[in-house]
Amino acid sequence: MNELWVHGVTGFSAGLLIALVTAPVGVSGAVFLLPVQLSVLSVPSPAVTPTNLMFNIVATPGALLRYRRHGSLASPLTVRLVLGTLPGVVIGALTRVFAVPGAREFRLIVAAVLLPLGAWLCLRTLRRPTRHPPRRELSSTVVVTLGLVAGVVGGVYGIGGGSLLGPVLAGLGLPMAAVAPAALTATFLTSIAGAATYVVLSLTASGDIAPEWFLGLLCGMGGLLGGYLGARLQPRLPETGLRLLLGALAVGLGILYLAEGLSGQPVAQ
């Protein structure tokens, strides 16, 4: 029992700190919580995926509440992302349980995408002129496709998809004030659908498929508080700082995945 509560406190603290840093740029933080759950909290696989999705469900409403007060949730960008992520997460969950794709290859691919993307976003931000460039409009097809890909990844690995959507959308020229709430809303709704899919699959398939409810709840409660505080800080942070933070997170995640992929010991297996 003592060990259970120690894990709970650790999960709460990790969720709070991660969400505090990631919420201002539209990332739930689940992607950084994943190695903590497996390496520190010993959550079995594939149960770690729905547990991470459960973290998103509990944690993201704190940030969304703050963004809603600014009227930044109901946007065409949000709707298009959700149209892609919802079917994507169901496909990802089915793939994770029945096909179990190689996590090593996945991490090397993600590292190959996020490392140059994050570095490019940082360099582009530092070289950006002081005046604000005109906002760029993306086609519905492009946004829905991005959401679909992020949804599949989120369903397989329980990382929400915001960590992929955020750098891509920001790199394509969309303002962080639009990217952050849209990516978090898509992550929230996608996580509900994904976690529900895993619960249903746990009734028919063998193995550790259902989420770790207690741990997911406490991690999420920490993320709820951290996400609220992080979203509250977002309007006070400069656009340049937010883009640099998002780029740095993408680079850090890419390095983490590259190291795991090259070591042959991916976290999600």
PDB file of C-alpha atoms in Angstrom:
ATOM      1  CA  MET A   1       0.000   0.000   0.000  1.00  0.00           C
ATOM      2  CA  ASN A   2       2.854   2.395   0.826  1.00  0.00           C
ATOM      3  CA  GLU A   3       4.459   1.699  -2.528  1.00  0.00           C
ATOM      4  CA  LEU A   4       1.139   2.368  -4.253  1.00  0.00           C
ATOM      5  CA  TRP A   5       0.847   5.800  -2.646  1.00  0.00           C
ATOM      6  CA  VAL A   6       4.502   6.599  -3.353  1.00  0.00           C
ATOM      7  CA  HIS A   7       3.820   5.855  -7.007  1.00  0.00           C
ATOM      8  CA  GLY A   8       0.680   7.980  -6.796  1.00  0.00           C
ATOM      9  CA  VAL A   9       2.536  10.989  -5.370  1.00  0.00           C
ATOM     10  CA  THR A  10       5.296  10.546  -7.940  1.00  0.00           C
ATOM     11  CA  GLY A  11       2.744  10.384 -10.736  1.00  0.00           C
ATOM     12  CA  PHE A  12       0.889  13.463  -9.451  1.00  0.00           C
ATOM     13  CA  SER A  13       4.106  15.491  -9.224  1.00  0.00           C
ATOM     14  CA  ALA A  14       5.311  14.363 -12.654  1.00  0.00           C
ATOM     15  CA  GLY A  15       1.946  15.161 -14.228  1.00  0.00           C
ATOM     16  CA  LEU A  16       1.861  18.637 -12.668  1.00  0.00           C
ATOM     17  CA  LEU A  17       5.360  19.653 -13.739  1.00  0.00           C
ATOM     18  CA  ILE A  18       5.061  18.241 -17.244  1.00  0.00           C
ATOM     19  CA  ALA A  19       1.660  19.832 -17.945  1.00  0.00           C
ATOM     20  CA  LEU A  20       2.810  23.185 -16.548  1.00  0.00           C
ATOM     21  CA  VAL A  21       5.548  23.337 -19.179  1.00  0.00           C
ATOM     22  CA  THR A  22       3.700  21.788 -22.120  1.00  0.00           C
ATOM     23  CA  ALA A  23       0.151  23.223 -21.867  1.00  0.00           C
ATOM     24  CA  PRO A  24       1.092  26.712 -23.154  1.00  0.00           C
ATOM     25  CA  VAL A  25       2.174  25.183 -26.479  1.00  0.00           C
ATOM     26  CA  GLY A  26      -0.771  22.805 -26.914  1.00  0.00           C
ATOM     27  CA  VAL A  27       0.903  19.587 -25.743  1.00  0.00           C
ATOM     28  CA  SER A  28      -0.771  17.541 -23.012  1.00  0.00           C
ATOM     29  CA  GLY A  29       2.550  16.190 -21.753  1.00  0.00           C
ATOM     30  CA  ALA A  30       1.595  12.515 -22.034  1.00  0.00           C
ATOM     31  CA  VAL A  31       4.476  11.938 -24.420  1.00  0.00           C
ATOM     32  CA  PHE A  32       6.920  12.909 -21.643  1.00  0.00           C
ATOM     33  CA  LEU A  33       4.945  11.042 -18.985  1.00  0.00           C
ATOM     34  CA  LEU A  34       5.210   7.785 -20.947  1.00  0.00           C
ATOM     35  CA  PRO A  35       8.831   6.980 -19.987  1.00  0.00           C
ATOM     36  CA  VAL A  36       8.102   7.972 -16.364  1.00  0.00           C
ATOM     37  CA  GLN A  37       5.216   5.507 -16.184  1.00  0.00           C
ATOM     38  CA  LEU A  38       7.244   2.664 -17.623  1.00  0.00           C
ATOM     39  CA  SER A  39      10.682   3.276 -16.115  1.00  0.00           C
ATOM     40  CA  VAL A  40       9.737   4.725 -12.706  1.00  0.00           C
ATOM     41  CA  LEU A  41       6.156   3.617 -12.020  1.00  0.00           C
ATOM     42  CA  SER A  42       6.459   0.153 -13.650  1.00  0.00           C
ATOM     43  CA  VAL A  43       3.173   0.277 -15.556  1.00  0.00           C
ATOM     44  CA  PRO A  44       2.931  -2.871 -17.718  1.00  0.00           C
ATOM     45  CA  SER A  45       2.553  -2.794 -21.491  1.00  0.00           C
ATOM     46  CA  PRO A  46       0.191  -2.332 -23.298  1.00  0.00           C
ATOM     47  CA  ALA A  47      -1.736  -0.995 -20.260  1.00  0.00           C
ATOM     48  CA  VAL A  48       0.591   2.010 -20.245  1.00  0.00           C
ATOM     49  CA  THR A  49      -1.087   3.301 -23.411  1.00  0.00           C
ATOM     50  CA  PRO A  50      -4.661   3.615 -22.014  1.00  0.00           C
ATOM     51  CA  THR A  51      -3.199   4.839 -18.703  1.00  0.00           C
ATOM     52  CA  ASN A  52      -1.490   7.639 -20.596  1.00  0.00           C
ATOM     53  CA  LEU A  53      -4.735   8.365 -22.432  1.00  0.00           C
ATOM     54  CA  MET A  54      -6.495   8.507 -19.065  1.00  0.00           C
ATOM     55  CA  PHE A  55      -3.951  11.113 -17.959  1.00  0.00           C
ATOM     56  CA  ASN A  56      -4.978  13.203 -20.967  1.00  0.00           C
ATOM     57  CA  ILE A  57      -8.676  12.878 -20.097  1.00  0.00           C
ATOM     58  CA  VAL A  58      -8.206  14.095 -16.532  1.00  0.00           C
ATOM     59  CA  ALA A  59      -5.438  16.626 -17.189  1.00  0.00           C
ATOM     60  CA  THR A  60      -6.434  18.562 -20.296  1.00  0.00           C
ATOM     61  CA  PRO A  61      -9.742  20.089 -19.035  1.00  0.00           C
ATOM     62  CA  GLY A  62      -7.721  22.390 -16.767  1.00  0.00           C
ATOM     63  CA  ALA A  63      -5.981  23.984 -19.729  1.00  0.00           C
ATOM     64  CA  LEU A  64      -9.116  23.901 -21.881  1.00  0.00           C
ATOM     65  CA  LEU A  65     -11.072  25.779 -19.211  1.00  0.00           C
ATOM     66  CA  ARG A  66      -8.584  28.633 -19.359  1.00  0.00           C
ATOM     67  CA  TYR A  67      -8.556  28.679 -23.161  1.00  0.00           C
ATOM     68  CA  ARG A  68     -12.369  28.629 -23.250  1.00  0.00           C
ATOM     69  CA  ARG A  69     -12.434  31.862 -21.247  1.00  0.00           C
ATOM     70  CA  HIS A  70     -10.519  33.449 -24.078  1.00  0.00           C
ATOM     71  CA  GLY A  71     -13.004  32.074 -26.611  1.00  0.00           C
ATOM     72  CA  SER A  72     -10.290  30.103 -28.429  1.00  0.00           C
ATOM     73  CA  LEU A  73     -11.753  26.576 -28.443  1.00  0.00           C
ATOM     74  CA  ALA A  74     -14.544  26.694 -31.043  1.00  0.00           C
ATOM     75  CA  SER A  75     -12.514  27.231 -34.205  1.00  0.00           C
ATOM     76  CA  PRO A  76     -12.534  25.601 -37.661  1.00  0.00           C
ATOM     77  CA  LEU A  77      -9.018  24.330 -36.958  1.00  0.00           C
ATOM     78  CA  THR A  78     -10.252  22.457 -33.874  1.00  0.00           C
ATOM     79  CA  VAL A  79     -13.171  20.867 -35.735  1.00  0.00           C
ATOM     80  CA  ARG A  80     -10.947  19.681 -38.596  1.00  0.00           C
ATOM     81  CA  LEU A  81      -8.359  18.203 -36.262  1.00  0.00           C
ATOM     82  CA  VAL A  82     -11.039  16.311 -34.308  1.00  0.00           C
ATOM     83  CA  LEU A  83     -12.543  14.919 -37.538  1.00  0.00           C
ATOM     84  CA  GLY A  84      -9.181  13.302 -38.197  1.00  0.00           C
ATOM     85  CA  THR A  85      -8.055  12.292 -34.713  1.00  0.00           C
ATOM     86  CA  LEU A  86     -11.241  10.495 -33.583  1.00  0.00           C
ATOM     87  CA  PRO A  87     -11.220   7.729 -36.213  1.00  0.00           C
ATOM     88  CA  GLY A  88      -7.431   7.668 -36.066  1.00  0.00           C
ATOM     89  CA  VAL A  89      -7.253   6.787 -32.376  1.00  0.00           C
ATOM     90  CA  VAL A  90      -9.621   3.820 -32.787  1.00  0.00           C
ATOM     91  CA  ILE A  91      -7.454   2.509 -35.626  1.00  0.00           C
ATOM     92  CA  GLY A  92      -4.368   3.020 -33.452  1.00  0.00           C
ATOM     93  CA  ALA A  93      -5.844   1.182 -30.466  1.00  0.00           C
ATOM     94  CA  LEU A  94      -6.828  -1.813 -32.605  1.00  0.00           C
ATOM     95  CA  THR A  95      -3.355  -1.824 -34.133  1.00  0.00           C
ATOM     96  CA  ARG A  96      -1.682  -1.689 -30.711  1.00  0.00           C
ATOM     97  CA  VAL A  97      -3.613  -4.645 -29.304  1.00  0.00           C
ATOM     98  CA  PHE A  98      -3.736  -6.960 -32.305  1.00  0.00           C
ATOM     99  CA  ALA A  99      -0.782  -6.030 -34.504  1.00  0.00           C
ATOM    100  CA  VAL A 100       1.729  -4.618 -31.950  1.00  0.00           C
ATOM    101  CA  PRO A 101       3.906  -2.699 -34.415  1.00  0.00           C
ATOM    102  CA  GLY A 102       7.610  -2.382 -33.745  1.00  0.00           C
ATOM    103  CA  ALA A 103       8.142   0.483 -31.322  1.00  0.00           C
ATOM    104  CA  ARG A 104      11.839   0.747 -32.241  1.00  0.00           C
ATOM    105  CA  GLU A 105      11.083   1.601 -35.853  1.00  0.00           C
ATOM    106  CA  PHE A 106       8.349   4.006 -34.785  1.00  0.00           C
ATOM    107  CA  ARG A 107      10.683   5.922 -32.502  1.00  0.00           C
ATOM    108  CA  LEU A 108      13.371   6.223 -35.130  1.00  0.00           C
ATOM    109  CA  ILE A 109      10.808   7.605 -37.582  1.00  0.00           C
ATOM    110  CA  VAL A 110       9.454  10.079 -35.018  1.00  0.00           C
ATOM    111  CA  ALA A 111      13.012  11.168 -34.148  1.00  0.00           C
ATOM    112  CA  ALA A 112      13.737  11.699 -37.844  1.00  0.00           C
ATOM    113  CA  VAL A 113      10.677  13.963 -38.048  1.00  0.00           C
ATOM    114  CA  LEU A 114      10.836  15.835 -34.744  1.00  0.00           C
ATOM    115  CA  LEU A 115      14.570  16.563 -34.569  1.00  0.00           C
ATOM    116  CA  PRO A 116      14.816  18.548 -37.809  1.00  0.00           C
ATOM    117  CA  LEU A 117      11.316  19.977 -37.339  1.00  0.00           C
ATOM    118  CA  GLY A 118      12.101  21.276 -33.851  1.00  0.00           C
ATOM    119  CA  ALA A 119      15.486  22.654 -34.915  1.00  0.00           C
ATOM    120  CA  TRP A 120      13.913  24.314 -37.969  1.00  0.00           C
ATOM    121  CA  LEU A 121      11.149  25.839 -35.852  1.00  0.00           C
ATOM    122  CA  CYS A 122      13.696  27.295 -33.417  1.00  0.00           C
ATOM    123  CA  LEU A 123      15.908  28.688 -36.184  1.00  0.00           C
ATOM    124  CA  ARG A 124      12.930  30.063 -38.069  1.00  0.00           C
ATOM    125  CA  THR A 125      11.671  31.765 -34.922  1.00  0.00           C
ATOM    126  CA  LEU A 126      15.048  33.314 -34.113  1.00  0.00           C
ATOM    127  CA  ARG A 127      15.370  34.664 -37.648  1.00  0.00           C
ATOM    128  CA  ARG A 128      11.774  35.902 -37.759  1.00  0.00           C
ATOM    129  CA  PRO A 129      11.362  39.659 -38.233  1.00  0.00           C
ATOM    130  CA  THR A 130       9.911  41.662 -35.382  1.00  0.00           C
ATOM    131  CA  ARG A 131       6.692  42.427 -37.279  1.00  0.00           C
ATOM    132  CA  HIS A 132       4.084  39.658 -37.325  1.00  0.00           C
ATOM    133  CA  PRO A 133       3.859  37.764 -40.641  1.00  0.00           C
ATOM    134  CA  PRO A 134       0.456  37.218 -42.266  1.00  0.00           C
ATOM    135  CA  ARG A 135      -1.422  34.222 -40.908  1.00  0.00           C
ATOM    136  CA  ARG A 136      -1.393  31.170 -43.097  1.00  0.00           C
ATOM    137  CA  GLU A 137      -4.538  29.213 -43.942  1.00  0.00           C
ATOM    138  CA  LEU A 138      -4.326  25.443 -44.341  1.00  0.00           C
ATOM    139  CA  SER A 139      -6.771  23.421 -46.419  1.00  0.00           C
ATOM    140  CA  SER A 140      -9.313  21.224 -44.650  1.00  0.00           C
ATOM    141  CA  THR A 141      -7.809  18.127 -46.282  1.00  0.00           C
ATOM    142  CA  VAL A 142      -4.336  18.864 -44.914  1.00  0.00           C
ATOM    143  CA  VAL A 143      -5.604  19.511 -41.373  1.00  0.00           C
ATOM    144  CA  VAL A 144      -7.855  16.419 -41.280  1.00  0.00           C
ATOM    145  CA  THR A 145      -5.021  14.250 -42.622  1.00  0.00           C
ATOM    146  CA  LEU A 146      -2.628  15.572 -39.976  1.00  0.00           C
ATOM    147  CA  GLY A 147      -5.258  14.842 -37.332  1.00  0.00           C
ATOM    148  CA  LEU A 148      -5.775  11.303 -38.637  1.00  0.00           C
ATOM    149  CA  VAL A 149      -2.052  10.518 -38.492  1.00  0.00           C
ATOM    150  CA  ALA A 150      -1.760  12.025 -35.002  1.00  0.00           C
ATOM    151  CA  GLY A 151      -4.819  10.068 -33.868  1.00  0.00           C
ATOM    152  CA  VAL A 152      -3.362   6.753 -35.024  1.00  0.00           C
ATOM    153  CA  VAL A 153      -0.075   7.514 -33.261  1.00  0.00           C
ATOM    154  CA  GLY A 154      -1.958   8.530 -30.121  1.00  0.00           C
ATOM    155  CA  GLY A 155      -3.998   5.330 -30.161  1.00  0.00           C
ATOM    156  CA  VAL A 156      -0.920   3.140 -30.529  1.00  0.00           C
ATOM    157  CA  TYR A 157       1.378   4.877 -28.071  1.00  0.00           C
ATOM    158  CA  GLY A 158      -0.941   6.922 -25.840  1.00  0.00           C
ATOM    159  CA  ILE A 159       0.810  10.237 -26.469  1.00  0.00           C
ATOM    160  CA  GLY A 160      -2.255  12.267 -27.390  1.00  0.00           C
ATOM    161  CA  GLY A 161      -0.946  13.544 -30.710  1.00  0.00           C
ATOM    162  CA  GLY A 162      -0.456  17.146 -29.617  1.00  0.00           C
ATOM    163  CA  SER A 163       3.301  16.669 -29.462  1.00  0.00           C
ATOM    164  CA  LEU A 164       3.199  15.960 -33.203  1.00  0.00           C
ATOM    165  CA  LEU A 165       0.427  18.378 -34.183  1.00  0.00           C
ATOM    166  CA  GLY A 166       1.866  21.358 -32.309  1.00  0.00           C
ATOM    167  CA  PRO A 167       5.283  21.584 -34.012  1.00  0.00           C
ATOM    168  CA  VAL A 168       3.837  20.773 -37.440  1.00  0.00           C
ATOM    169  CA  LEU A 169       1.057  23.373 -37.282  1.00  0.00           C
ATOM    170  CA  ALA A 170       3.360  26.005 -35.798  1.00  0.00           C
ATOM    171  CA  GLY A 171       6.000  25.212 -38.392  1.00  0.00           C
ATOM    172  CA  LEU A 172       3.405  25.693 -41.126  1.00  0.00           C
ATOM    173  CA  GLY A 173       2.908  29.243 -39.903  1.00  0.00           C
ATOM    174  CA  LEU A 174      -0.181  29.056 -37.684  1.00  0.00           C
ATOM    175  CA  PRO A 175      -0.106  31.294 -34.569  1.00  0.00           C
ATOM    176  CA  MET A 176       0.403  29.598 -31.192  1.00  0.00           C
ATOM    177  CA  ALA A 177      -2.799  31.191 -29.869  1.00  0.00           C
ATOM    178  CA  ALA A 178      -4.708  29.063 -32.393  1.00  0.00           C
ATOM    179  CA  VAL A 179      -2.503  25.958 -32.315  1.00  0.00           C
ATOM    180  CA  ALA A 180      -2.454  25.362 -28.529  1.00  0.00           C
ATOM    181  CA  PRO A 181      -6.213  25.152 -27.796  1.00  0.00           C
ATOM    182  CA  ALA A 182      -6.969  23.264 -31.023  1.00  0.00           C
ATOM    183  CA  ALA A 183      -4.269  20.637 -30.394  1.00  0.00           C
ATOM    184  CA  LEU A 184      -5.328  20.187 -26.759  1.00  0.00           C
ATOM    185  CA  THR A 185      -9.016  19.839 -27.650  1.00  0.00           C
ATOM    186  CA  ALA A 186      -8.187  17.200 -30.248  1.00  0.00           C
ATOM    187  CA  THR A 187      -5.996  15.415 -27.698  1.00  0.00           C
ATOM    188  CA  PHE A 188      -8.782  15.438 -25.088  1.00  0.00           C
ATOM    189  CA  LEU A 189     -11.517  14.044 -27.339  1.00  0.00           C
ATOM    190  CA  THR A 190      -9.137  11.563 -28.949  1.00  0.00           C
ATOM    191  CA  SER A 191      -8.042  10.266 -25.543  1.00  0.00           C
ATOM    192  CA  ILE A 192     -11.646   9.635 -24.479  1.00  0.00           C
ATOM    193  CA  ALA A 193     -12.302   7.585 -27.605  1.00  0.00           C
ATOM    194  CA  GLY A 194      -8.978   5.773 -27.303  1.00  0.00           C
ATOM    195  CA  ALA A 195      -9.323   4.885 -23.631  1.00  0.00           C
ATOM    196  CA  ALA A 196     -12.890   3.644 -24.215  1.00  0.00           C
ATOM    197  CA  THR A 197     -11.633   1.466 -27.062  1.00  0.00           C
ATOM    198  CA  TYR A 198      -8.983  -0.104 -24.819  1.00  0.00           C
ATOM    199  CA  VAL A 199     -11.526  -0.773 -22.059  1.00  0.00           C
ATOM    200  CA  VAL A 200     -13.799  -2.560 -24.540  1.00  0.00           C
ATOM    201  CA  LEU A 201     -10.869  -4.530 -25.947  1.00  0.00           C
ATOM    202  CA  SER A 202      -9.821  -5.568 -22.405  1.00  0.00           C
ATOM    203  CA  LEU A 203     -13.131  -7.420 -22.095  1.00  0.00           C
ATOM    204  CA  THR A 204     -12.367  -9.650 -25.061  1.00  0.00           C
ATOM    205  CA  ALA A 205      -8.567  -9.825 -25.348  1.00  0.00           C
ATOM    206  CA  SER A 206      -5.992 -11.227 -22.937  1.00  0.00           C
ATOM    207  CA  GLY A 207      -3.135  -9.362 -21.268  1.00  0.00           C
ATOM    208  CA  ASP A 208      -2.719  -6.042 -19.438  1.00  0.00           C
ATOM    209  CA  ILE A 209      -4.935  -3.922 -21.676  1.00  0.00           C
ATOM    210  CA  ALA A 210      -7.146  -1.947 -19.270  1.00  0.00           C
ATOM    211  CA  PRO A 211      -5.667   1.273 -17.824  1.00  0.00           C
ATOM    212  CA  GLU A 212      -4.139   1.528 -14.358  1.00  0.00           C
ATOM    213  CA  TRP A 213      -7.055   3.557 -12.980  1.00  0.00           C
ATOM    214  CA  PHE A 214      -5.549   4.781  -9.700  1.00  0.00           C
ATOM    215  CA  LEU A 215      -2.254   5.859 -11.203  1.00  0.00           C
ATOM    216  CA  GLY A 216      -3.855   7.389 -14.264  1.00  0.00           C
ATOM    217  CA  LEU A 217      -6.202   9.404 -12.056  1.00  0.00           C
ATOM    218  CA  LEU A 218      -3.446  10.804  -9.833  1.00  0.00           C
ATOM    219  CA  CYS A 219      -1.168  11.617 -12.773  1.00  0.00           C
ATOM    220  CA  GLY A 220      -4.120  13.303 -14.411  1.00  0.00           C
ATOM    221  CA  MET A 221      -4.975  15.334 -11.310  1.00  0.00           C
ATOM    222  CA  GLY A 222      -1.434  16.682 -11.283  1.00  0.00           C
ATOM    223  CA  GLY A 223      -1.747  17.443 -14.977  1.00  0.00           C
ATOM    224  CA  LEU A 224      -5.108  19.123 -14.382  1.00  0.00           C
ATOM    225  CA  LEU A 225      -3.529  21.641 -12.028  1.00  0.00           C
ATOM    226  CA  GLY A 226      -0.388  22.065 -14.112  1.00  0.00           C
ATOM    227  CA  GLY A 227      -2.368  22.453 -17.333  1.00  0.00           C
ATOM    228  CA  TYR A 228      -4.608  25.137 -15.835  1.00  0.00           C
ATOM    229  CA  LEU A 229      -1.611  27.112 -14.604  1.00  0.00           C
ATOM    230  CA  GLY A 230       0.250  26.643 -17.875  1.00  0.00           C
ATOM    231  CA  ALA A 231      -2.710  27.804 -19.982  1.00  0.00           C
ATOM    232  CA  ARG A 232      -3.123  30.781 -17.675  1.00  0.00           C
ATOM    233  CA  LEU A 233       0.477  31.752 -18.381  1.00  0.00           C
ATOM    234  CA  GLN A 234       0.144  31.361 -22.160  1.00  0.00           C
ATOM    235  CA  PRO A 235      -1.359  34.800 -22.971  1.00  0.00           C
ATOM    236  CA  ARG A 236       1.408  36.412 -20.928  1.00  0.00           C
ATOM    237  CA  LEU A 237       4.199  34.662 -22.809  1.00  0.00           C
ATOM    238  CA  PRO A 238       5.612  36.105 -26.049  1.00  0.00           C
ATOM    239  CA  GLU A 239       4.916  34.284 -29.312  1.00  0.00           C
ATOM    240  CA  THR A 240       8.654  33.941 -29.888  1.00  0.00           C
ATOM    241  CA  GLY A 241       9.164  32.285 -26.500  1.00  0.00           C
ATOM    242  CA  LEU A 242       6.296  29.848 -27.074  1.00  0.00           C
ATOM    243  CA  ARG A 243       7.637  28.816 -30.473  1.00  0.00           C
ATOM    244  CA  LEU A 244      11.120  28.321 -29.060  1.00  0.00           C
ATOM    245  CA  LEU A 245       9.691  26.242 -26.211  1.00  0.00           C
ATOM    246  CA  LEU A 246       7.730  24.074 -28.633  1.00  0.00           C
ATOM    247  CA  GLY A 247      10.781  23.652 -30.842  1.00  0.00           C
ATOM    248  CA  ALA A 248      12.917  22.721 -27.836  1.00  0.00           C
ATOM    249  CA  LEU A 249      10.331  20.160 -26.689  1.00  0.00           C
ATOM    250  CA  ALA A 250      10.280  18.635 -30.184  1.00  0.00           C
ATOM    251  CA  VAL A 251      14.088  18.425 -30.256  1.00  0.00           C
ATOM    252  CA  GLY A 252      14.220  16.933 -26.752  1.00  0.00           C
ATOM    253  CA  LEU A 253      11.591  14.341 -27.606  1.00  0.00           C
ATOM    254  CA  GLY A 254      13.369  13.522 -30.857  1.00  0.00           C
ATOM    255  CA  ILE A 255      16.661  12.957 -29.009  1.00  0.00           C
ATOM    256  CA  LEU A 256      14.894  10.748 -26.451  1.00  0.00           C
ATOM    257  CA  TYR A 257      13.278   8.620 -29.145  1.00  0.00           C
ATOM    258  CA  LEU A 258      16.490   8.425 -31.152  1.00  0.00           C
ATOM    259  CA  ALA A 259      18.417   7.164 -28.113  1.00  0.00           C
ATOM    260  CA  GLU A 260      15.727   4.577 -27.355  1.00  0.00           C
ATOM    261  CA  GLY A 261      15.545   3.447 -30.958  1.00  0.00           C
ATOM    262  CA  LEU A 262      19.302   3.051 -31.330  1.00  0.00           C
ATOM    263  CA  SER A 263      19.598   1.234 -27.997  1.00  0.00           C
ATOM    264  CA  GLY A 264      17.119  -1.383 -29.170  1.00  0.00           C
ATOM    265  CA  GLN A 265      15.092  -0.992 -25.971  1.00  0.00           C
ATOM    266  CA  PRO A 266      12.054   1.158 -26.875  1.00  0.00           C
ATOM    267  CA  VAL A 267       9.981   2.367 -23.972  1.00  0.00           C
ATOM    268  CA  ALA A 268       6.612   1.271 -25.238  1.00  0.00           C
ATOM    269  CA  GLN A 269       7.365  -2.436 -25.477  1.00  0.00           C
TER     270      GLN A 269
END
